[in-house]
mmCIF file of C-alpha atoms and ligand atoms in Angstrom:
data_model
loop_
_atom_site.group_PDB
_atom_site.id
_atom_site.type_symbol
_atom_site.label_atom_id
_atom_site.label_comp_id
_atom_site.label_asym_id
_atom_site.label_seq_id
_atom_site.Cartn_x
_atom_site.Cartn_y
_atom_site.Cartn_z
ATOM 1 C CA UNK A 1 0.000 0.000 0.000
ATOM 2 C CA UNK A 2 1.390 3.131 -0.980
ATOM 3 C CA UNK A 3 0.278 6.493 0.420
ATOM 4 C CA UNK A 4 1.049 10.474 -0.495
ATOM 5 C CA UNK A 5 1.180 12.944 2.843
ATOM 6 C CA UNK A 6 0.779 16.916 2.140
ATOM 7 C CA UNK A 7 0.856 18.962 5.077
ATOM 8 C CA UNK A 8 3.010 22.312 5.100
ATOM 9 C CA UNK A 9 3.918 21.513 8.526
ATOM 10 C CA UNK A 10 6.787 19.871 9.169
ATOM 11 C CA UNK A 11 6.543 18.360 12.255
ATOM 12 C CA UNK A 12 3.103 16.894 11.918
ATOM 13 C CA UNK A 13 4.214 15.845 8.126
ATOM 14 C CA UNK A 14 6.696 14.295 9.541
ATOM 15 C CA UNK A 15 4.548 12.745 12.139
ATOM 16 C CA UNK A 16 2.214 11.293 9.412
ATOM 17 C CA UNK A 17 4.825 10.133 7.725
ATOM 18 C CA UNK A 18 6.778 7.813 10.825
ATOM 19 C CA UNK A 19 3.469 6.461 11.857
ATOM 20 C CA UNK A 20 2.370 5.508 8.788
ATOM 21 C CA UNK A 21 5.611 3.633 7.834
ATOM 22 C CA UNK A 22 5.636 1.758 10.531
ATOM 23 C CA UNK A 23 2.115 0.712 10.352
ATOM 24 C CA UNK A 24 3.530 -0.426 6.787
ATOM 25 C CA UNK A 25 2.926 1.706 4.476
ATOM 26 C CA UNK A 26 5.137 3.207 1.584
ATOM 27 C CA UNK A 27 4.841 6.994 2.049
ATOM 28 C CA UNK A 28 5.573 9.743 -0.323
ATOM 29 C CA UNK A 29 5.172 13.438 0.881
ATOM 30 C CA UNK A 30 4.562 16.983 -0.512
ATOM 31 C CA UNK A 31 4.685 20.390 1.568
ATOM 32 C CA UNK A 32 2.949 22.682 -0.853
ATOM 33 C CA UNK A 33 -0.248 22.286 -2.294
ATOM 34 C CA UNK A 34 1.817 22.367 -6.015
ATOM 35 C CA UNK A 35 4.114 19.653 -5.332
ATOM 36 C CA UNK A 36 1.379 17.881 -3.670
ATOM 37 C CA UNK A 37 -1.322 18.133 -6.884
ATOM 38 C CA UNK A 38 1.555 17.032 -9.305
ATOM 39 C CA UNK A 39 2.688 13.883 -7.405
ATOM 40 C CA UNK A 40 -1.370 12.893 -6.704
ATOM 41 C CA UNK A 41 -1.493 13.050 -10.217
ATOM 42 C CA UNK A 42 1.091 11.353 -11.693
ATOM 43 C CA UNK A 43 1.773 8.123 -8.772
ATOM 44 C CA UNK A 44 -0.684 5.496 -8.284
ATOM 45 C CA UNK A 45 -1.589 5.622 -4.886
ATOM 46 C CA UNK A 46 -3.774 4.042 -2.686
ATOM 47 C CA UNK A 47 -5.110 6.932 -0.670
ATOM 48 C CA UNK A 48 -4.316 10.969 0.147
ATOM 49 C CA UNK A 49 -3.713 12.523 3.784
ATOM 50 C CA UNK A 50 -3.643 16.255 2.808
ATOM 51 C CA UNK A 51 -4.052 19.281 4.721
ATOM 52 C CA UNK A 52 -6.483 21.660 2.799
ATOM 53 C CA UNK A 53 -4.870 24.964 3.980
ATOM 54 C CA UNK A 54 -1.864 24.860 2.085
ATOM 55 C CA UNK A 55 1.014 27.176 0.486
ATOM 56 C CA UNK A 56 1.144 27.652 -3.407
ATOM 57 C CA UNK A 57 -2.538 25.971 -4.349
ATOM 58 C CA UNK A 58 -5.061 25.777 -1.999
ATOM 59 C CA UNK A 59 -6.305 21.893 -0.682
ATOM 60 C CA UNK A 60 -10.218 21.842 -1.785
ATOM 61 C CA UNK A 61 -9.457 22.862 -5.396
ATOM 62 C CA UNK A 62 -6.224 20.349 -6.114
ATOM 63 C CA UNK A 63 -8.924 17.894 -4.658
ATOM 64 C CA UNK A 64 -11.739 19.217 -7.125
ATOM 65 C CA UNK A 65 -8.771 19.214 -9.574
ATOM 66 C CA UNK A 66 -8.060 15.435 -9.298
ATOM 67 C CA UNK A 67 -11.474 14.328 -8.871
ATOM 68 C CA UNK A 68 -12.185 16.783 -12.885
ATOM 69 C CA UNK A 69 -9.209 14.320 -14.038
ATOM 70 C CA UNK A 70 -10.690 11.275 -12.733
ATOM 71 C CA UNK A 71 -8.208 10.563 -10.033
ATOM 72 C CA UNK A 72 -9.829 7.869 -7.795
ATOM 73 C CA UNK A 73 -7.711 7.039 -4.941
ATOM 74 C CA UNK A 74 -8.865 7.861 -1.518
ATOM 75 C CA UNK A 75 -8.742 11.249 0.158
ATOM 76 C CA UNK A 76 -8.438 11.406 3.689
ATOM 77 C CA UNK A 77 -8.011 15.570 4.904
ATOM 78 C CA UNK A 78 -6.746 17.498 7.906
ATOM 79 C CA UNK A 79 -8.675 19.944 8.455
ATOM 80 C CA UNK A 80 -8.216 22.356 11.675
ATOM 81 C CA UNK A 81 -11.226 24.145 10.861
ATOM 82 C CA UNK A 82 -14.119 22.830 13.049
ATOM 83 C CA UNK A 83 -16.602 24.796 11.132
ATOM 84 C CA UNK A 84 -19.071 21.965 9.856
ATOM 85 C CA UNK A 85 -19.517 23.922 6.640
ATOM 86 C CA UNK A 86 -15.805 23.637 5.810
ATOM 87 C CA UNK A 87 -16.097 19.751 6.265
ATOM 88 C CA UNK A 88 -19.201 19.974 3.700
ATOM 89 C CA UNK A 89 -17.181 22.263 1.072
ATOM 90 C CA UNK A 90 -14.041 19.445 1.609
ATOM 91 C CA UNK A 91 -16.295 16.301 1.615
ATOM 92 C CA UNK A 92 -18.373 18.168 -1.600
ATOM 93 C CA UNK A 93 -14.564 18.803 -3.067
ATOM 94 C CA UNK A 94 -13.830 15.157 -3.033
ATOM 95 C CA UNK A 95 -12.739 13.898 0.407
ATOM 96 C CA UNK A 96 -13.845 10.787 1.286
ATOM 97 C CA UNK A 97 -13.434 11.267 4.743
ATOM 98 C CA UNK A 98 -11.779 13.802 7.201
ATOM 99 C CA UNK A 99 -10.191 14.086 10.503
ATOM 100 C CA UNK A 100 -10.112 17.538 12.656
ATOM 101 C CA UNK A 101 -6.788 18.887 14.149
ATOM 102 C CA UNK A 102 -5.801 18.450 16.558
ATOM 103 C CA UNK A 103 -6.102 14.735 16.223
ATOM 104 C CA UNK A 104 -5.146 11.403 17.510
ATOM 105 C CA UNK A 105 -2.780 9.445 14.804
ATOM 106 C CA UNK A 106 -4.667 6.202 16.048
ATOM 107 C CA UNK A 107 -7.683 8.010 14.247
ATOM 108 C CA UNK A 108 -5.942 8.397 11.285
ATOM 109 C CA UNK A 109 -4.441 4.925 10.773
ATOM 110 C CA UNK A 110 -8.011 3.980 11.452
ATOM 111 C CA UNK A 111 -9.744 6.291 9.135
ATOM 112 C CA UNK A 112 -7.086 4.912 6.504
ATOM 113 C CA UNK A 113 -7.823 1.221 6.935
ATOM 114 C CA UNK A 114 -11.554 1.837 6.369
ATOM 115 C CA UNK A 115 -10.543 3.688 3.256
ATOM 116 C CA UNK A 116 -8.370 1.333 1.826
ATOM 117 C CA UNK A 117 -10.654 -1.453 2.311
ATOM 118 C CA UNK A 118 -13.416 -0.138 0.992
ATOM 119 C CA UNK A 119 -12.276 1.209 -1.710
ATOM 120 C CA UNK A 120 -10.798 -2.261 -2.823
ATOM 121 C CA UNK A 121 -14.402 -3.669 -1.719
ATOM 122 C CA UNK A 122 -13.639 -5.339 1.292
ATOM 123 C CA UNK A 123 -15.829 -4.597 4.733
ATOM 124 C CA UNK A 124 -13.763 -6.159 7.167
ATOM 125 C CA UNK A 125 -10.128 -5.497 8.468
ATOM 126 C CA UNK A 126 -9.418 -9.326 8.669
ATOM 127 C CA UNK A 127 -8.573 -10.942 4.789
ATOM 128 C CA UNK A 128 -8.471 -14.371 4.510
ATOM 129 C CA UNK A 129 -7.725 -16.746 1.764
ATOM 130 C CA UNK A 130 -7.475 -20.363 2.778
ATOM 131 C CA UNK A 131 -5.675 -21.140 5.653
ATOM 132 C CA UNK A 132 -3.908 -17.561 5.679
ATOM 133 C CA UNK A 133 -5.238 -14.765 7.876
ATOM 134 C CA UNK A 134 -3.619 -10.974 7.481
ATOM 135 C CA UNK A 135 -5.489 -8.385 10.097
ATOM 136 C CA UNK A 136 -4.262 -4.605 9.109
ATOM 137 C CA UNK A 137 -5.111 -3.589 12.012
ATOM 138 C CA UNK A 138 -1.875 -5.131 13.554
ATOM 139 C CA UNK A 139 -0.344 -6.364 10.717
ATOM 140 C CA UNK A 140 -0.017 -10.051 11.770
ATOM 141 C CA UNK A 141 -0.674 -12.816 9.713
ATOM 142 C CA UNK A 142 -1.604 -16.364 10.339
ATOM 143 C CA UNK A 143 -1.340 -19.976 8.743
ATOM 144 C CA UNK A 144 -4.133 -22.262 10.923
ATOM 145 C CA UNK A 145 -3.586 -19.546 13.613
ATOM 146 C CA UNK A 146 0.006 -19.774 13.692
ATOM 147 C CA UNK A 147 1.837 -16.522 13.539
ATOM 148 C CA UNK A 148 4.390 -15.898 10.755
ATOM 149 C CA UNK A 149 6.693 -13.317 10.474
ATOM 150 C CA UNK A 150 7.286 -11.318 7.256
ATOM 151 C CA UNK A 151 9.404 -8.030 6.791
ATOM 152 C CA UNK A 152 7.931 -4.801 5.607
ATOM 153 C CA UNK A 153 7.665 -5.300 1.863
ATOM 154 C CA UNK A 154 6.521 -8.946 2.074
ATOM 155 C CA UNK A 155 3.314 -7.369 3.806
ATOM 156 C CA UNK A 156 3.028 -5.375 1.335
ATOM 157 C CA UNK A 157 3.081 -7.765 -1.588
ATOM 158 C CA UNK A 158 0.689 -10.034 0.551
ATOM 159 C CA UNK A 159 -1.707 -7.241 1.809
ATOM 160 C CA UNK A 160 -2.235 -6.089 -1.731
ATOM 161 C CA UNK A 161 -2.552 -9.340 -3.376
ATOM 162 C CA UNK A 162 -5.419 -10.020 -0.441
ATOM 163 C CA UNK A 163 -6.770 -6.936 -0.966
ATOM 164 C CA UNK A 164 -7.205 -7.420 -5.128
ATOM 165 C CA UNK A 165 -7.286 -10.836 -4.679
ATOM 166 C CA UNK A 166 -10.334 -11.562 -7.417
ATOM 167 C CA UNK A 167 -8.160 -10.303 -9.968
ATOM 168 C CA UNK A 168 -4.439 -10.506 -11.366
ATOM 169 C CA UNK A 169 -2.158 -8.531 -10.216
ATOM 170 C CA UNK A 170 1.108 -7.301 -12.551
ATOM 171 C CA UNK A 171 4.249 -7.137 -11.654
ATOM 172 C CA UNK A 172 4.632 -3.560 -12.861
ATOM 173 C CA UNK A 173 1.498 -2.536 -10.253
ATOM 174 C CA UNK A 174 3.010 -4.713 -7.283
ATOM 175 C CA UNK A 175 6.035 -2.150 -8.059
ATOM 176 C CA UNK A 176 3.935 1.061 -8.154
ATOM 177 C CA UNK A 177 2.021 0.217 -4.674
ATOM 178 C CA UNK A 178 5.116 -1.554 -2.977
ATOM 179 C CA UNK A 179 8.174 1.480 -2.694
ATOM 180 C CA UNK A 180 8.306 5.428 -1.824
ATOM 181 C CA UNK A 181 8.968 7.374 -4.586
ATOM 182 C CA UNK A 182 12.781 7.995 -4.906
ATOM 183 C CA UNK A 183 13.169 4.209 -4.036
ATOM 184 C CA UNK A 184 15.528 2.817 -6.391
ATOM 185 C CA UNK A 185 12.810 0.247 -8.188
ATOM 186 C CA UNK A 186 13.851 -3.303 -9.315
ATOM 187 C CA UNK A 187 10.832 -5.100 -10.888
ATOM 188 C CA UNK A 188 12.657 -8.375 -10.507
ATOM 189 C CA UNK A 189 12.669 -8.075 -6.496
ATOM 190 C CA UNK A 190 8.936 -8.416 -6.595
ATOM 191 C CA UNK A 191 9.479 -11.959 -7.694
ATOM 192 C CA UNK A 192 12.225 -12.182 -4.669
ATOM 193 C CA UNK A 193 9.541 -11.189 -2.436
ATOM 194 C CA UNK A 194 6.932 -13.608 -4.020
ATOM 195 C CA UNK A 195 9.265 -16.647 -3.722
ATOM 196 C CA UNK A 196 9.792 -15.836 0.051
ATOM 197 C CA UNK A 197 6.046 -15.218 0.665
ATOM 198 C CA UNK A 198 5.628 -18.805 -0.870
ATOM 199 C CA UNK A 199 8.368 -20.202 1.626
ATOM 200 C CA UNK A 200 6.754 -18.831 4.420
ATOM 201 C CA UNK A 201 3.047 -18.994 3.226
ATOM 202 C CA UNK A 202 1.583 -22.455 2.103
ATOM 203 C CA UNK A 203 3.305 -22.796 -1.458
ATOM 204 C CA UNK A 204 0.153 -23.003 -3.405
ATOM 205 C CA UNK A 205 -1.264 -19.995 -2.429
ATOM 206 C CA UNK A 206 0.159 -17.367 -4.751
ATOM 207 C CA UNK A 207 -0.236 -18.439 -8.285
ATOM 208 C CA UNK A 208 1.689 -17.205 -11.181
ATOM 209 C CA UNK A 209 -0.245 -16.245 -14.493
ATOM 210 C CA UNK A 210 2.313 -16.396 -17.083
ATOM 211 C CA UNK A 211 2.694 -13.152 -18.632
ATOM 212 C CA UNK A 212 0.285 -11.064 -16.369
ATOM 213 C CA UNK A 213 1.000 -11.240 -13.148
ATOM 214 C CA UNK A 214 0.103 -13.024 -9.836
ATOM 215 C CA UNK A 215 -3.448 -13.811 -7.960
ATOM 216 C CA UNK A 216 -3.970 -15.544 -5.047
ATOM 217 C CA UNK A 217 -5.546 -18.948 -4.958
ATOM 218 C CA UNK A 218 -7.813 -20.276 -2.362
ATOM 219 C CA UNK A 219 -7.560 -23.914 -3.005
ATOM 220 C CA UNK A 220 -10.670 -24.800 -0.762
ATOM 221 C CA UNK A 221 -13.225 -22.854 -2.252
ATOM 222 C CA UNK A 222 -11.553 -23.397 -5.811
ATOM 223 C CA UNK A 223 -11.514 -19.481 -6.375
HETATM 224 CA CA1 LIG B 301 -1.604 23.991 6.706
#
């Protein structure tokens, strides 16, 4: 899962950006509401945590601007105007949800779960396929209930194959939702990640499609 922070402020951008890496996300960030539009509309990602008073181009029309250009990823936004009507104008903008400063950041990891799931169509925060159980809520996975421990980016390969797990996924998209921004991007480490996954993980459940990419396979139910 890959995620873009914009806030001007430093220390709560930085903030954002520690506690959402270690609750496993990829992060990219933006200070300015320029820098900010350009990157949430050229990089894939999976949701937005913007501010919406920002220097250089105001928050609610970048948002507006995105959602013109058919930009679909989630928008979470700061907001630390309690005014209801300025939730309305950012919610009307595009914002799927909102949080008010000053906030807890247990709030926003929540707030960003139930946006990520939904907007891959799941309800719960528990994804299972077959024996394997991955809960984002602590970021533990399971085989028959025993725990197994993966590093950072083998979540993330597993946590987005779960989370698209009716479809294929490419390598090239594995890439684009896996690493920050300036990380320096290897397509063939995916498959380094996928052949320790399968190690760890009961062999049969990631299947390669020759040529497109990789779904996950729930032998019992014969998806
Ligand atoms: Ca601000």
């Amino acid at each position: 899962m890959r995620l873009l922070v914009v806030e001007d402020d430093p220390d709560l951008n930085r903030q954002l950006v520690t506690a959402l890496g270690e609750a496993g996300y990829a992060v990219d960030t933006a200070f300015d509401g320029e820098e900010g539009h350009f990157l949430g509309d050229t990089e894939p990602y999976d949701a937005v945590v913007r501010d919406i008073g920002l220097p250089k181009k105001d928050g609610l029309s970048v948002l507006e601007q995105w959602r013109r250009d058919d930009r679909k990823m989630s928008v979470l936004i700061l907001t630390a105007r309690e005014r209801w009507s300025d939730k309305v104008a950012g919610m009307d903008a595009g914002a799927d949800d909102y949080v008010a400063k000053p906030f807890h950041m247990e709030e926003v990891l929540a707030r960003l779960r139930a946006l990520v799931r939904r907007s891959a169509g799941h309800a719960h925060n528990e994804m299972e396929c077959g024996s394997v159980r991955l809960d984002t809520r602590t970021s533990r996975v399971t085989v028959d209930g025993q725990g197994v421990k993966l590093t950072s980016h083998e979540y993330r390969v597993l946590h987005y194959l779960m989370l698209h797990r009716e479809r294929v996924v490419s390598r090239t998209e594995l890439v684009e939702h896996l690493y920050e921004q300036d990380f320096d991007r290897d397509s063939n480490t995916v498959e380094v990640f996928i052949g320790r996954l399968r190690k760890k993980l009961p062999g049969d459940l990631i299947t390669t499609v020759r040529g497109l990419g990789y779904r996950l396979t729930d032998i019992e139910d014969g998806a």
